[in-house]
Amino acid sequence: MVTKVFVSAQEVAEKAGVSRSAVSRTFTPGASVAPETRKRVMEAAEALGYHVNHLARGLMRNESGIVCLIVSEMGTPYRSSLIRAVTQHLQNSGKIAMLINTDRSDGSVDRALRQAIRYRADASIILSGQPDKSITQLCLKNGQRLVLINRDDAQPGPFRINLDDKEAASRILTAFVRAGCRRLAFANSEVGTPSLMAREHGFVAAAAALGMEVAVERFGPTGYEAGKVVAQRLLTRKERPDAIFCANDLLACGVMDAARHQFMMSVPDQLCVAGFDDIEQTSWSSYDLTTFAQPVEAIAREAVAFLAEPGSAEDDGQGRSIRLHAELIWRGSIRGG
Amino acid sequence: MVTKVFVSAQEVAEKAGVSRSAVSRTFTPGASVAPETRKRVMEAAEALGYHVNHLARGLMRNESGIVCLIVSEMGTPYRSSLIRAVTQHLQNSGKIAMLINTDRSDGSVDRALRQAIRYRADASIILSGQPDKSITQLCLKNGQRLVLINRDDAQPGPFRINLDDKEAASRILTAFVRAGCRRLAFANSEVGTPSLMAREHGFVAAAAALGMEVAVERFGPTGYEAGKVVAQRLLTRKERPDAIFCANDLLACGVMDAARHQFMMSVPDQLCVAGFDDIEQTSWSSYDLTTFAQPVEAIAREAVAFLAEPGSAEDDGQGRSIRLHAELIWRGSIRGG
DNA sequence: ATCGCCTTTGCAAGCGTGTGCAAATGCTGC
DNA sequence: GCAGCATTTGCACACGCTTGCAAAGGCGAT
């Protein structure tokens, strides 16, 4: 048997004995249609298994309801929880998420944005990587909205959501000092994402303001294994640190495991550790890590709210930028509290 | 300024001095178009920032290139790694993933499938939950392909990918016995997913074949906290188990943490533990858990390969079913080895 | 009965694309 | 020079939907 095609509004109209427009209006919120007509249409549609073709609707309305999520390393705890929150909020506001994987290669994000354009996505939300200026301009010109999450230094135009990374770094420094720590260190990856660097610079600057030095070590990707390597390097220095602020929870877990299992150090007695993101694992009792919570729900809410706003995508060529607060989640990896 | 609309093939055709069909053919692989014409078209398209409208193309071809991923708890390590693998494979074969969040509520999966139909997805891949039979039939009738992953007991029709859960359970039992364990237990959630139950039943059956009993405890959702609760219940029994097979790595992490930190037991000396999924955290040195690896890449490959196959979605009303192997990853949570 | 108003309905145009068909073009071999 | 053929091109229709517009119908007030 040849693949059957989907039911069309025409067939529903015939079955219900009305015009095709009536069917269309029945499924268009706010359209003018008599209750009796609507009922007949609904019944016919139900019987035939009719579903509005959103491809065609998007074509007409010039509004597909699709929002592209562009993200790399989506298997990571923080990323996946953000994806979950965003898709959920999108669904709640009647939109739908399209997911595109990127890698660190050049043009990866640009290719993703091209794909978003092809599917006439209403908007794209970029969680990773740096789009090229020319392509973001193309998106905006075409009326496609753009949201950048945690991509601090990106060019203006898109809507940008960031955290108070530097201020958080300064708060955690205070906590370390109160705990009596004096030999400070910062564990980072070599990726150089704006938010990671903001935490590093914020921490170093806050320490400098107190006349303290920070041992900074960077290695590899922003993950657990890199954390182990960084810890090895830091803990074999002549001046062994007694406090390590990690750019990321994954790094922090690696740092803790290396400190405990390879260097037989006790956390927090001999070493205080803090991370960033508040991924689920930090609350597990093997880690019990003091960290900053990414306001995942708030980020998703703000991003989706922006998409729902009326007005052109580029009405204010400047774009807008908001900064959300990262709350300090106090657990057991720092003394005192 | 009013939101500008996207560039159409018409405009490209005018700029290139050819007909609209020529533009269309230029972007249709395998279409007949002279090299010179193609070149002119490509240049005009590039200059204007033209991108084929996949909504319209999908409308014409009756093939959108969209594949729906239907999944609950997508923030979970195993789920998110599967999402990553599947989206990547889809992209490699020229398709694109649409992501829909479901919860445990009734009809949640059905609503997701309806959404897939509205966007005329070429296929839907279900990673969680149980679709209603009527809706899956609707999908198949409409030529939409369906893939069920780890949903063992689902009705026939869709393409089904499962693991050898029961056999794995039997293998891990052997390992426990070899390690000298005699008081066996199984830690499960109350969710009752087919694959989780298959592991439980396989373990109990294999033990029975050796004349051994298994203490089974189930609680809550399939996560870390539930694992802790289950461990508390198991380890306060009169007959304290010396081996626990967990339906899931998350449960296993909870079990290990409870055993170590609440009951001060040593793993694997006093208690052997095994899990399932091989999520990244199991390789972290705080856990170092012996577990079974979900063949995530193979699952994604098989699923996408199925979608690429020619032939109607329902040509063989029975659907097909394959069973993949879960490899035992030997680490340090079981004695010996 | 007539008018004006509001609600509902059908018509038809249009969204941006793919593709069958026939016409046009160029080339080969005689 | 011409028939025969392969390649390329344009026309026009189709895909399934939305929506402006005008006509139709109902109803109360005059």
XYZ file of C-alpha atoms (C1' of nucleotides) in Angstrom:
734
model
C 0.000 0.000 0.000
C 1.273 3.404 -0.888
C 1.968 5.776 1.978
C -1.247 7.553 2.739
C -1.140 11.285 2.943
C -2.377 13.345 5.858
C -5.961 14.493 6.091
C -6.487 18.007 4.755
C -8.894 20.733 5.784
C -10.697 20.234 2.491
C -11.731 16.712 3.448
C -12.925 17.867 6.844
C -14.927 20.644 5.185
C -16.660 18.215 2.872
C -17.474 15.813 5.653
C -18.863 18.611 7.815
C -20.695 20.236 4.923
C -19.040 23.620 5.311
C -16.427 25.596 3.438
C -12.739 25.099 3.898
C -12.433 28.534 5.480
C -14.790 27.488 8.229
C -12.467 24.644 9.097
C -9.509 26.946 9.108
C -11.309 29.418 11.349
C -12.326 26.706 13.737
C -8.692 26.024 14.438
C -7.693 29.666 14.547
C -8.098 31.122 18.034
C -10.162 34.281 18.001
C -11.668 33.714 14.574
C -15.342 34.326 13.974
C -17.242 31.067 13.713
C -20.703 30.051 14.925
C -20.808 27.560 17.808
C -22.894 25.150 15.774
C -20.466 25.237 12.856
C -17.484 24.824 15.129
C -19.055 21.773 16.697
C -19.720 20.097 13.367
C -16.191 20.826 12.210
C -14.665 19.492 15.389
C -16.567 16.266 15.097
C -15.581 15.760 11.485
C -11.969 16.572 12.303
C -11.927 14.139 15.191
C -13.460 11.380 13.070
C -10.982 11.855 10.258
C -7.958 12.385 12.499
C -7.306 15.843 11.142
C -4.468 17.975 12.457
C -3.629 21.448 11.217
C -0.534 21.435 9.058
C 1.816 23.789 10.847
C 4.159 23.844 7.872
C 1.463 25.418 5.733
C 0.245 27.606 8.555
C 3.751 28.848 9.166
C 4.090 29.597 5.490
C 0.992 31.771 5.487
C 1.447 33.495 8.790
C 5.160 33.926 8.328
C 5.501 32.587 11.845
C 6.373 28.946 12.300
C 6.216 28.607 16.059
C 9.644 26.984 15.906
C 12.459 28.131 18.142
C 15.954 26.809 17.564
C 18.154 25.806 20.465
C 21.783 25.870 19.483
C 24.004 24.113 21.937
C 27.191 22.123 22.241
C 28.002 19.414 24.753
C 24.359 18.857 25.451
C 25.065 15.727 27.439
C 26.483 17.861 30.223
C 24.388 18.263 33.398
C 24.077 22.036 33.315
C 23.374 22.210 29.608
C 20.793 19.482 29.689
C 18.951 21.042 32.603
C 18.848 24.333 30.752
C 17.561 22.603 27.634
C 14.872 20.983 29.722
C 13.773 24.267 31.255
C 13.753 26.149 27.967
C 11.861 23.507 26.008
C 9.312 23.321 28.797
C 8.744 27.056 28.862
C 8.535 27.146 25.078
C 5.891 24.449 25.096
C 3.933 26.311 27.737
C 3.817 29.368 25.523
C 2.738 27.431 22.453
C 6.073 27.226 20.718
C 8.246 24.265 19.960
C 11.960 23.638 20.248
C 14.248 22.540 17.469
C 17.561 21.231 18.721
C 20.864 21.681 16.947
C 24.143 20.245 18.098
C 27.282 22.249 17.564
C 30.919 21.518 18.168
C 33.889 23.778 18.680
C 34.746 23.861 15.001
C 34.666 27.103 13.048
C 31.345 27.954 11.527
C 29.505 25.351 13.511
C 27.170 27.883 15.065
C 26.779 29.666 11.749
C 25.657 26.454 10.078
C 23.144 25.956 12.855
C 21.745 29.438 12.374
C 21.441 28.803 8.638
C 19.405 25.741 9.452
C 17.233 27.861 11.723
C 16.647 30.260 8.845
C 15.734 27.452 6.471
C 13.053 26.268 8.842
C 11.962 29.876 9.330
C 12.348 29.607 13.071
C 10.786 32.541 14.893
C 13.855 32.761 17.055
C 17.136 31.111 17.939
C 18.521 30.677 21.399
C 22.244 30.193 21.548
C 23.601 28.395 24.595
C 27.091 27.737 23.309
C 29.607 29.152 20.922
C 30.011 32.437 19.167
C 28.014 33.215 16.025
C 29.616 35.301 13.329
C 28.462 38.897 13.214
C 27.354 38.663 9.596
C 25.066 35.751 10.264
C 23.437 37.283 13.319
C 22.736 40.365 11.254
C 21.156 38.157 8.630
C 18.908 36.612 11.259
C 17.852 39.953 12.668
C 17.232 41.444 9.216
C 14.913 38.586 8.489
C 12.926 39.227 11.624
C 14.307 36.267 13.488
C 14.898 36.957 17.140
C 18.102 35.998 18.820
C 18.861 35.211 22.428
C 22.374 34.694 23.721
C 22.780 32.994 27.069
C 25.998 33.455 29.007
C 27.884 34.755 25.952
C 28.941 37.989 27.526
C 31.137 39.628 24.961
C 28.892 39.004 22.002
C 28.053 41.836 19.664
C 24.956 43.935 20.326
C 21.673 43.280 18.563
C 20.468 40.053 20.139
C 18.841 39.779 23.557
C 21.541 38.812 26.026
C 21.111 37.009 29.337
C 24.057 36.880 31.669
C 24.864 36.248 35.304
C 26.693 38.352 37.837
C 29.772 36.141 37.506
C 32.289 38.677 38.729
C 30.271 39.580 41.738
C 29.793 35.912 42.581
C 33.538 35.423 42.377
C 33.983 38.232 44.821
C 31.432 36.758 47.217
C 33.126 33.373 47.229
C 36.456 35.019 47.865
C 35.017 36.556 51.007
C 33.778 33.147 52.097
C 37.227 31.609 51.582
C 38.894 34.357 53.554
C 36.384 34.029 56.392
C 37.163 30.305 56.462
C 40.766 31.217 57.045
C 42.071 30.334 53.626
C 45.100 32.282 52.449
C 46.591 30.383 49.534
C 43.986 30.846 46.830
C 43.691 29.112 43.515
C 41.404 29.159 40.508
C 40.720 26.084 38.381
C 39.699 26.707 34.812
C 39.579 25.015 31.435
C 41.248 26.243 28.287
C 37.953 26.884 26.538
C 37.824 30.569 27.398
C 34.059 31.012 27.363
C 33.168 34.558 28.430
C 31.385 33.472 31.592
C 34.229 31.188 32.666
C 36.737 33.949 32.115
C 34.548 36.452 33.954
C 34.618 34.196 37.000
C 38.358 33.868 36.793
C 38.991 37.559 36.337
C 36.469 38.473 38.992
C 38.155 36.152 41.467
C 41.656 37.370 40.704
C 40.574 40.998 40.876
C 38.770 40.572 44.182
C 41.816 38.857 45.633
C 44.081 41.594 44.353
C 41.872 44.145 46.070
C 42.738 42.365 49.310
C 46.371 42.164 48.380
C 46.282 38.428 47.718
C 47.644 36.374 44.851
C 45.715 33.667 43.025
C 47.288 30.582 41.480
C 45.484 30.093 38.190
C 45.643 26.857 36.280
C 43.843 26.042 33.040
C 43.573 22.779 31.196
C 41.540 21.070 28.502
C 37.776 21.117 28.129
C 35.468 22.158 30.925
C 34.905 18.745 32.436
C 35.625 16.332 35.252
C 38.862 14.933 33.878
C 40.252 18.384 33.271
C 39.441 19.184 36.884
C 41.584 16.287 38.003
C 44.512 17.440 35.928
C 44.226 21.003 37.150
C 44.095 19.784 40.745
C 47.210 17.709 40.229
C 49.036 20.742 38.932
C 47.808 22.999 41.703
C 48.400 20.554 44.546
C 51.948 19.761 43.496
C 53.026 23.396 43.598
C 55.493 24.391 46.312
C 52.808 26.579 47.808
C 49.932 24.150 48.016
C 46.597 26.023 47.848
C 44.099 25.762 50.686
C 41.161 27.027 48.618
C 40.187 26.411 45.006
C 37.415 28.193 43.176
C 36.453 26.206 40.118
C 34.972 27.803 37.014
C 32.463 25.006 36.870
C 30.960 22.232 38.966
C 32.343 19.533 36.711
C 35.830 20.892 37.222
C 35.091 21.119 40.930
C 34.095 17.459 41.157
C 37.318 16.487 39.436
C 39.286 18.728 41.760
C 37.657 17.249 44.861
C 38.188 13.673 43.745
C 41.833 14.292 42.929
C 42.413 16.063 46.233
C 40.777 13.314 48.243
C 41.767 10.162 46.436
C 45.139 11.079 44.974
C 46.423 13.545 47.555
C 44.534 12.144 50.521
C 43.452 15.589 51.521
C 40.355 16.287 53.536
C 37.721 18.665 52.180
C 36.999 21.117 53.714
C 39.507 20.681 56.566
C 42.652 20.959 54.491
C 41.153 22.294 51.297
C 38.099 24.403 50.594
C 36.430 24.053 47.211
C 33.672 25.925 45.438
C 32.100 25.515 42.036
C 29.566 27.067 39.734
C 26.274 25.880 38.179
C 24.751 23.834 40.994
C 24.401 20.712 38.892
C 22.556 17.900 40.574
C 25.706 15.980 41.456
C 26.965 18.749 43.721
C 24.228 17.883 46.183
C 25.248 14.232 46.273
C 26.802 13.410 49.594
C 30.119 12.347 48.064
C 30.603 15.948 46.983
C 28.329 18.201 49.000
C 29.817 21.106 47.125
C 29.300 24.754 47.906
C 28.454 26.391 44.620
C 26.496 29.057 42.778
C 23.150 28.126 41.327
C 22.487 28.947 37.719
C 18.967 30.400 37.821
C 17.906 27.969 35.129
C 14.193 28.586 35.463
C 14.615 32.336 35.460
C 16.841 32.180 32.407
C 14.303 30.100 30.534
C 11.468 32.332 31.651
C 13.207 35.518 30.569
C 14.231 34.072 27.228
C 10.748 32.856 26.382
C 9.137 36.035 27.672
C 11.332 38.024 25.323
C 10.135 35.941 22.393
C 6.541 36.626 23.301
C 7.046 40.392 23.317
C 5.487 42.294 20.440
C 7.576 44.459 18.169
C 10.134 43.817 15.536
C 13.242 41.868 16.325
C 15.431 44.790 15.448
C 13.329 47.752 16.452
C 16.026 48.818 18.839
C 19.166 48.001 16.939
C 21.018 47.830 20.211
C 19.258 44.801 21.595
C 18.742 44.396 25.291
C 20.778 42.784 28.004
C 19.854 41.554 31.440
C 21.959 40.220 34.248
C 20.549 37.607 36.615
C 21.716 36.730 40.064
C 23.551 33.512 40.847
C 22.629 32.449 44.343
C 25.281 30.990 46.591
C 24.305 27.489 47.683
C 26.090 26.823 50.895
C 27.107 23.218 51.458
C 29.970 21.424 53.120
C 33.036 22.068 50.970
C 33.975 25.251 52.751
C 34.708 25.461 56.478
C 32.424 27.449 58.732
C 29.175 28.918 57.437
C 10.688 49.727 10.115
C 8.381 46.851 9.508
C 9.843 43.389 9.930
C 11.403 42.455 6.658
C 10.403 39.182 5.180
C 12.776 36.480 4.039
C 14.228 36.444 0.544
C 12.306 34.231 -1.863
C 13.436 32.198 -4.835
C 11.590 34.661 -7.050
C 13.890 37.492 -6.077
C 16.945 35.346 -6.634
C 15.629 34.359 -10.056
C 15.153 37.965 -11.081
C 18.588 38.962 -9.887
C 20.183 36.040 -11.704
C 18.082 36.556 -14.811
C 16.645 33.059 -14.852
C 13.319 31.467 -14.074
C 12.246 30.539 -10.594
C 12.399 26.858 -11.467
C 16.079 27.204 -12.190
C 16.613 28.494 -8.678
C 14.591 25.691 -7.251
C 16.528 23.125 -9.232
C 19.833 24.611 -8.202
C 18.998 23.787 -4.608
C 17.545 20.388 -5.387
C 20.229 17.702 -5.417
C 20.164 15.691 -8.608
C 18.102 18.161 -10.602
C 19.036 19.036 -14.138
C 20.636 22.447 -14.332
C 23.495 23.770 -16.455
C 26.736 24.572 -14.608
C 26.692 28.153 -15.850
C 23.121 28.678 -14.647
C 23.842 27.106 -11.308
C 26.794 29.414 -10.832
C 24.772 32.536 -11.572
C 22.029 31.392 -9.235
C 24.421 30.605 -6.437
C 25.999 34.023 -6.684
C 22.664 35.807 -6.627
C 21.511 33.658 -3.696
C 24.665 34.398 -1.764
C 24.388 38.114 -2.409
C 20.763 38.263 -1.320
C 21.163 35.910 1.639
C 18.699 33.430 0.236
C 17.909 30.214 2.089
C 15.466 27.594 0.851
C 12.258 27.681 2.848
C 12.020 24.210 4.317
C 8.451 24.813 5.399
C 7.380 25.249 1.802
C 9.660 22.487 0.604
C 8.220 20.148 3.191
C 4.751 21.090 2.082
C 5.481 20.177 -1.508
C 7.567 17.098 -0.954
C 5.419 15.849 1.850
C 8.634 15.287 3.751
C 9.694 17.878 6.258
C 13.046 16.505 7.376
C 11.868 16.937 10.939
C 12.145 14.130 13.461
C 10.471 14.473 16.831
C 12.250 13.362 19.987
C 9.778 12.677 22.742
C 11.373 12.397 26.123
C 10.782 12.994 29.801
C 13.333 13.909 32.428
C 15.707 15.134 29.793
C 18.002 16.648 32.391
C 19.070 13.198 33.442
C 22.566 12.043 32.414
C 21.523 8.985 30.443
C 18.671 10.729 28.682
C 20.697 13.748 27.749
C 23.521 11.657 26.353
C 21.031 9.757 24.232
C 19.508 12.996 23.011
C 22.944 14.211 22.096
C 23.757 11.080 20.138
C 20.447 10.979 18.296
C 20.413 14.642 17.323
C 23.974 14.308 16.077
C 23.171 11.289 13.930
C 20.061 12.994 12.608
C 22.042 16.029 11.598
C 24.612 13.835 9.866
C 21.896 12.294 7.744
C 20.369 15.639 6.826
C 17.462 15.596 9.228
C 16.715 17.827 12.171
C 15.470 17.118 15.674
C 12.429 18.638 17.292
C 12.389 18.185 21.043
C 9.276 17.626 23.115
C 9.210 17.348 26.869
C 6.755 14.972 28.445
C 5.840 14.246 32.029
C 4.288 11.246 33.676
C 0.768 12.556 33.288
C -1.781 10.728 31.193
C -1.853 11.668 27.564
C 1.412 13.539 27.753
C 3.033 11.381 25.106
C -0.122 11.486 22.999
C -0.080 15.261 23.003
C 3.535 15.185 21.931
C 2.732 12.882 19.038
C -0.081 15.168 17.974
C 2.407 18.001 17.872
C 4.672 15.827 15.746
C 1.818 15.268 13.328
C 1.052 18.976 13.134
C 4.594 19.700 12.077
C 4.418 16.767 9.691
C 7.490 15.204 11.230
C 8.853 12.387 9.112
C 9.239 10.309 12.238
C 8.994 10.331 15.998
C 11.444 8.731 18.364
C 10.034 7.963 21.773
C 12.522 7.704 24.608
C 10.058 7.809 27.484
C 6.510 6.949 28.276
C 3.881 4.850 26.623
C 1.896 6.189 23.660
C -1.705 5.171 23.294
C -2.335 2.526 20.674
C -4.834 4.684 18.778
C -2.398 7.523 18.366
C 0.458 5.329 17.197
C -1.866 3.873 14.613
C -2.718 7.385 13.507
C 0.950 8.172 13.067
C 1.629 5.036 11.090
C -1.430 5.513 8.891
C -0.178 8.942 7.998
C 3.165 7.575 6.951
C 4.993 8.830 9.994
C 7.605 6.439 11.238
C 7.870 5.528 14.866
C 10.813 4.344 16.902
C 10.475 3.153 20.487
C 13.623 2.960 22.563
C 13.684 0.740 25.625
C 9.875 0.460 25.720
C 9.781 -3.278 25.636
C 6.126 -4.109 26.031
C 4.823 -1.610 23.502
C 2.371 -2.756 20.875
C 3.719 -3.876 17.510
C 3.891 -1.555 14.525
C 6.721 0.820 15.419
C 10.406 -0.008 15.160
C 11.573 -1.099 18.585
C 15.084 -0.957 20.007
C 15.767 -2.772 23.247
C 18.653 -4.117 25.255
C 19.361 -7.572 26.580
C 18.357 -6.486 30.079
C 17.497 -9.918 31.406
C 20.690 -11.429 30.168
C 22.669 -8.581 31.675
C 20.964 -9.184 34.999
C 22.004 -12.793 34.810
C 25.601 -11.839 34.021
C 25.837 -9.506 36.977
C 24.408 -12.179 39.235
C 27.249 -14.468 38.230
C 29.717 -11.706 39.057
C 28.193 -11.228 42.499
C 28.305 -14.921 43.240
C 31.920 -15.171 42.078
C 32.726 -12.309 44.448
C 31.353 -14.409 47.232
C 28.137 -12.525 47.762
C 25.211 -14.517 49.080
C 22.629 -12.032 50.345
C 21.375 -10.440 47.156
C 19.213 -7.390 46.743
C 17.697 -5.384 43.919
C 17.121 -1.630 44.114
C 14.384 -0.263 41.936
C 12.099 2.731 41.597
C 8.318 2.627 41.553
C 8.138 3.850 37.986
C 7.843 0.400 36.475
C 9.351 1.153 33.072
C 9.627 -2.050 31.028
C 13.413 -2.037 30.929
C 13.719 -1.444 34.676
C 11.314 -4.253 35.378
C 13.108 -6.548 32.941
C 16.315 -6.031 34.890
C 14.555 -6.781 38.149
C 12.801 -9.881 36.869
C 15.906 -11.101 35.107
C 17.915 -10.750 38.300
C 15.346 -12.473 40.475
C 14.906 -15.280 37.966
C 18.622 -15.870 37.602
C 18.982 -15.993 41.373
C 16.081 -18.399 41.674
C 17.776 -20.658 39.141
C 20.651 -20.887 41.613
C 18.288 -21.357 44.525
C 18.854 -17.890 45.928
C 16.446 -15.269 47.170
C 16.566 -11.578 46.256
C 15.465 -8.761 48.525
C 13.640 -6.335 46.270
C 12.910 -2.791 47.308
C 11.230 -0.103 45.202
C 10.769 3.556 45.908
C 9.903 6.807 44.186
C 11.268 8.044 40.882
C 14.350 6.590 39.278
C 16.898 8.959 40.792
C 19.645 9.502 43.307
C 17.445 10.342 46.280
C 15.290 7.292 45.709
C 18.468 5.232 45.718
C 19.306 6.536 49.154
C 15.900 5.628 50.500
C 16.006 2.171 49.004
C 19.460 1.604 50.489
C 18.236 2.663 53.913
C 15.447 0.134 53.695
C 17.658 -2.645 52.461
C 20.508 -2.045 54.876
C 18.274 -1.955 57.935
C 16.799 -5.383 57.227
C 17.683 -8.189 59.614
C 19.513 -9.903 56.818
C 21.697 -7.110 55.548
C 22.502 -7.611 51.845
C 26.085 -7.943 50.685
C 25.283 -7.191 47.019
C 22.858 -4.757 45.435
C 22.043 -4.604 41.773
C 20.459 -1.265 40.955
C 18.042 -0.763 38.085
C 19.861 2.391 37.204
C 23.140 4.232 37.784
C 21.415 7.116 39.533
C 19.874 4.706 42.002
C 23.265 3.052 42.363
C 24.976 6.340 43.220
C 22.373 6.972 45.895
C 22.794 3.457 47.208
C 26.557 3.785 47.407
C 26.432 7.142 49.144
C 23.931 5.903 51.709
C 25.940 2.762 52.347
C 29.193 4.649 52.781
C 28.146 7.808 54.536
C 25.114 6.713 56.536
C 25.987 3.088 57.242
C 29.757 3.497 57.159
C 30.069 0.455 54.971
C 32.964 -0.125 52.632
C 32.290 -0.736 48.964
C 33.187 -3.264 47.675
C 34.599 -4.944 50.802
C 31.354 -5.149 52.722
C 28.948 -4.415 49.948
C 29.104 -4.975 46.208
C 27.105 -2.653 43.975
C 26.287 -2.610 40.288
C 24.243 -0.264 38.170
C 22.997 0.221 34.644
C 23.515 2.902 31.948
C 27.169 3.809 32.406
C 26.472 7.491 32.905
C 29.548 9.646 33.122
C 29.432 9.927 36.902
C 29.953 6.192 37.371
C 33.527 6.629 36.169
C 34.209 9.368 38.705
C 36.562 8.098 41.345
C 34.094 8.701 44.180
C 31.918 6.020 42.654
C 33.974 3.890 40.306
C 30.870 1.833 39.719
C 30.680 -1.427 37.854
C 27.804 -1.077 35.444
C 26.346 -1.916 32.052
C 26.893 0.511 29.222
C 23.909 1.658 27.241
C 25.152 1.423 23.670
C 24.075 4.982 23.081
C 25.845 5.431 19.764
C 24.556 2.139 18.424
C 21.017 2.991 19.483
C 21.199 6.345 17.731
C 22.762 4.791 14.649
C 20.114 2.085 14.383
C 17.272 4.505 14.912
C 18.480 6.936 12.283
C 19.346 4.153 9.868
C 15.800 2.899 10.135
C 14.471 6.309 9.208
C 16.642 6.390 6.131
C 15.324 3.072 4.868
C 13.052 3.222 1.852
C 9.555 1.814 1.995
C 6.366 2.742 3.719
C 6.238 3.100 7.439
C 3.668 0.378 7.722
C 4.577 -1.895 4.848
C 5.107 -4.695 7.312
C 2.298 -4.109 9.760
C 4.287 -5.938 12.391
C 7.108 -3.461 12.663
C 10.576 -4.627 13.491
C 12.413 -5.110 16.726
C 16.085 -5.345 17.502
C 17.908 -6.110 20.696
C 21.304 -4.581 21.382
C 23.956 -5.726 23.768
C 24.726 -3.910 27.008
C 28.400 -4.334 27.720
C 29.537 -4.915 31.269
C 31.929 -2.159 32.332
C 34.047 -3.587 35.086
C 35.120 -1.103 37.721
C 35.744 -1.182 41.438
C 32.379 -1.659 43.101
C 32.504 -5.444 42.978
C 35.254 -7.514 44.583
C 37.598 -9.540 42.402
C 37.454 -9.258 38.620
C -41.989 47.243 6.340
C -37.517 49.429 6.345
C -33.096 50.495 7.866
C -28.813 49.766 10.183
C -25.841 46.876 12.554
C -23.526 42.765 13.874
C -22.301 37.993 13.134
C -21.223 34.393 10.143
C -19.857 32.461 5.758
C -17.803 31.556 1.230
C -14.798 33.133 -2.401
C -10.413 33.752 -4.036
C -5.855 35.353 -3.719
C -1.568 34.387 -1.969
C 2.467 32.188 0.949
C 7.312 29.759 -1.304
C 8.339 25.780 -3.069
C 8.750 21.169 -6.319
C 8.023 18.967 -10.633
C 5.648 17.021 -14.995
C 5.390 18.452 -19.452
C 6.523 20.473 -23.570
C 9.321 23.608 -25.947
C 13.902 25.140 -26.972
C 18.623 24.444 -27.594
C 22.862 22.172 -28.819
C 25.275 18.301 -30.498
C 26.279 13.997 -33.229
C 26.312 11.259 -37.266
C 24.961 10.620 -41.708
C 21.413 20.097 -44.375
C 18.720 17.213 -41.585
C 16.959 13.693 -38.556
C 17.656 11.990 -33.964
C 18.828 12.517 -29.431
C 20.163 14.424 -24.844
C 20.219 18.373 -22.054
C 18.318 22.449 -20.228
C 14.608 25.719 -19.421
C 10.170 27.892 -18.515
C 5.294 27.439 -17.714
C 1.798 26.313 -14.823
C -0.256 23.593 -11.415
C -0.210 21.687 -6.929
C 0.789 21.493 -1.767
C -2.449 23.028 2.677
C -3.274 26.777 4.820
C -4.819 32.048 6.259
C -7.353 36.110 5.585
C -9.378 40.415 3.330
C -13.513 41.302 1.288
C -18.105 41.270 0.225
C -22.368 38.973 0.484
C -25.813 36.823 3.299
C -28.446 36.290 7.250
C -30.519 37.561 11.772
C -32.406 40.965 14.786
C -33.989 45.051 17.138
C -35.448 49.817 16.674
C -37.922 53.077 14.226
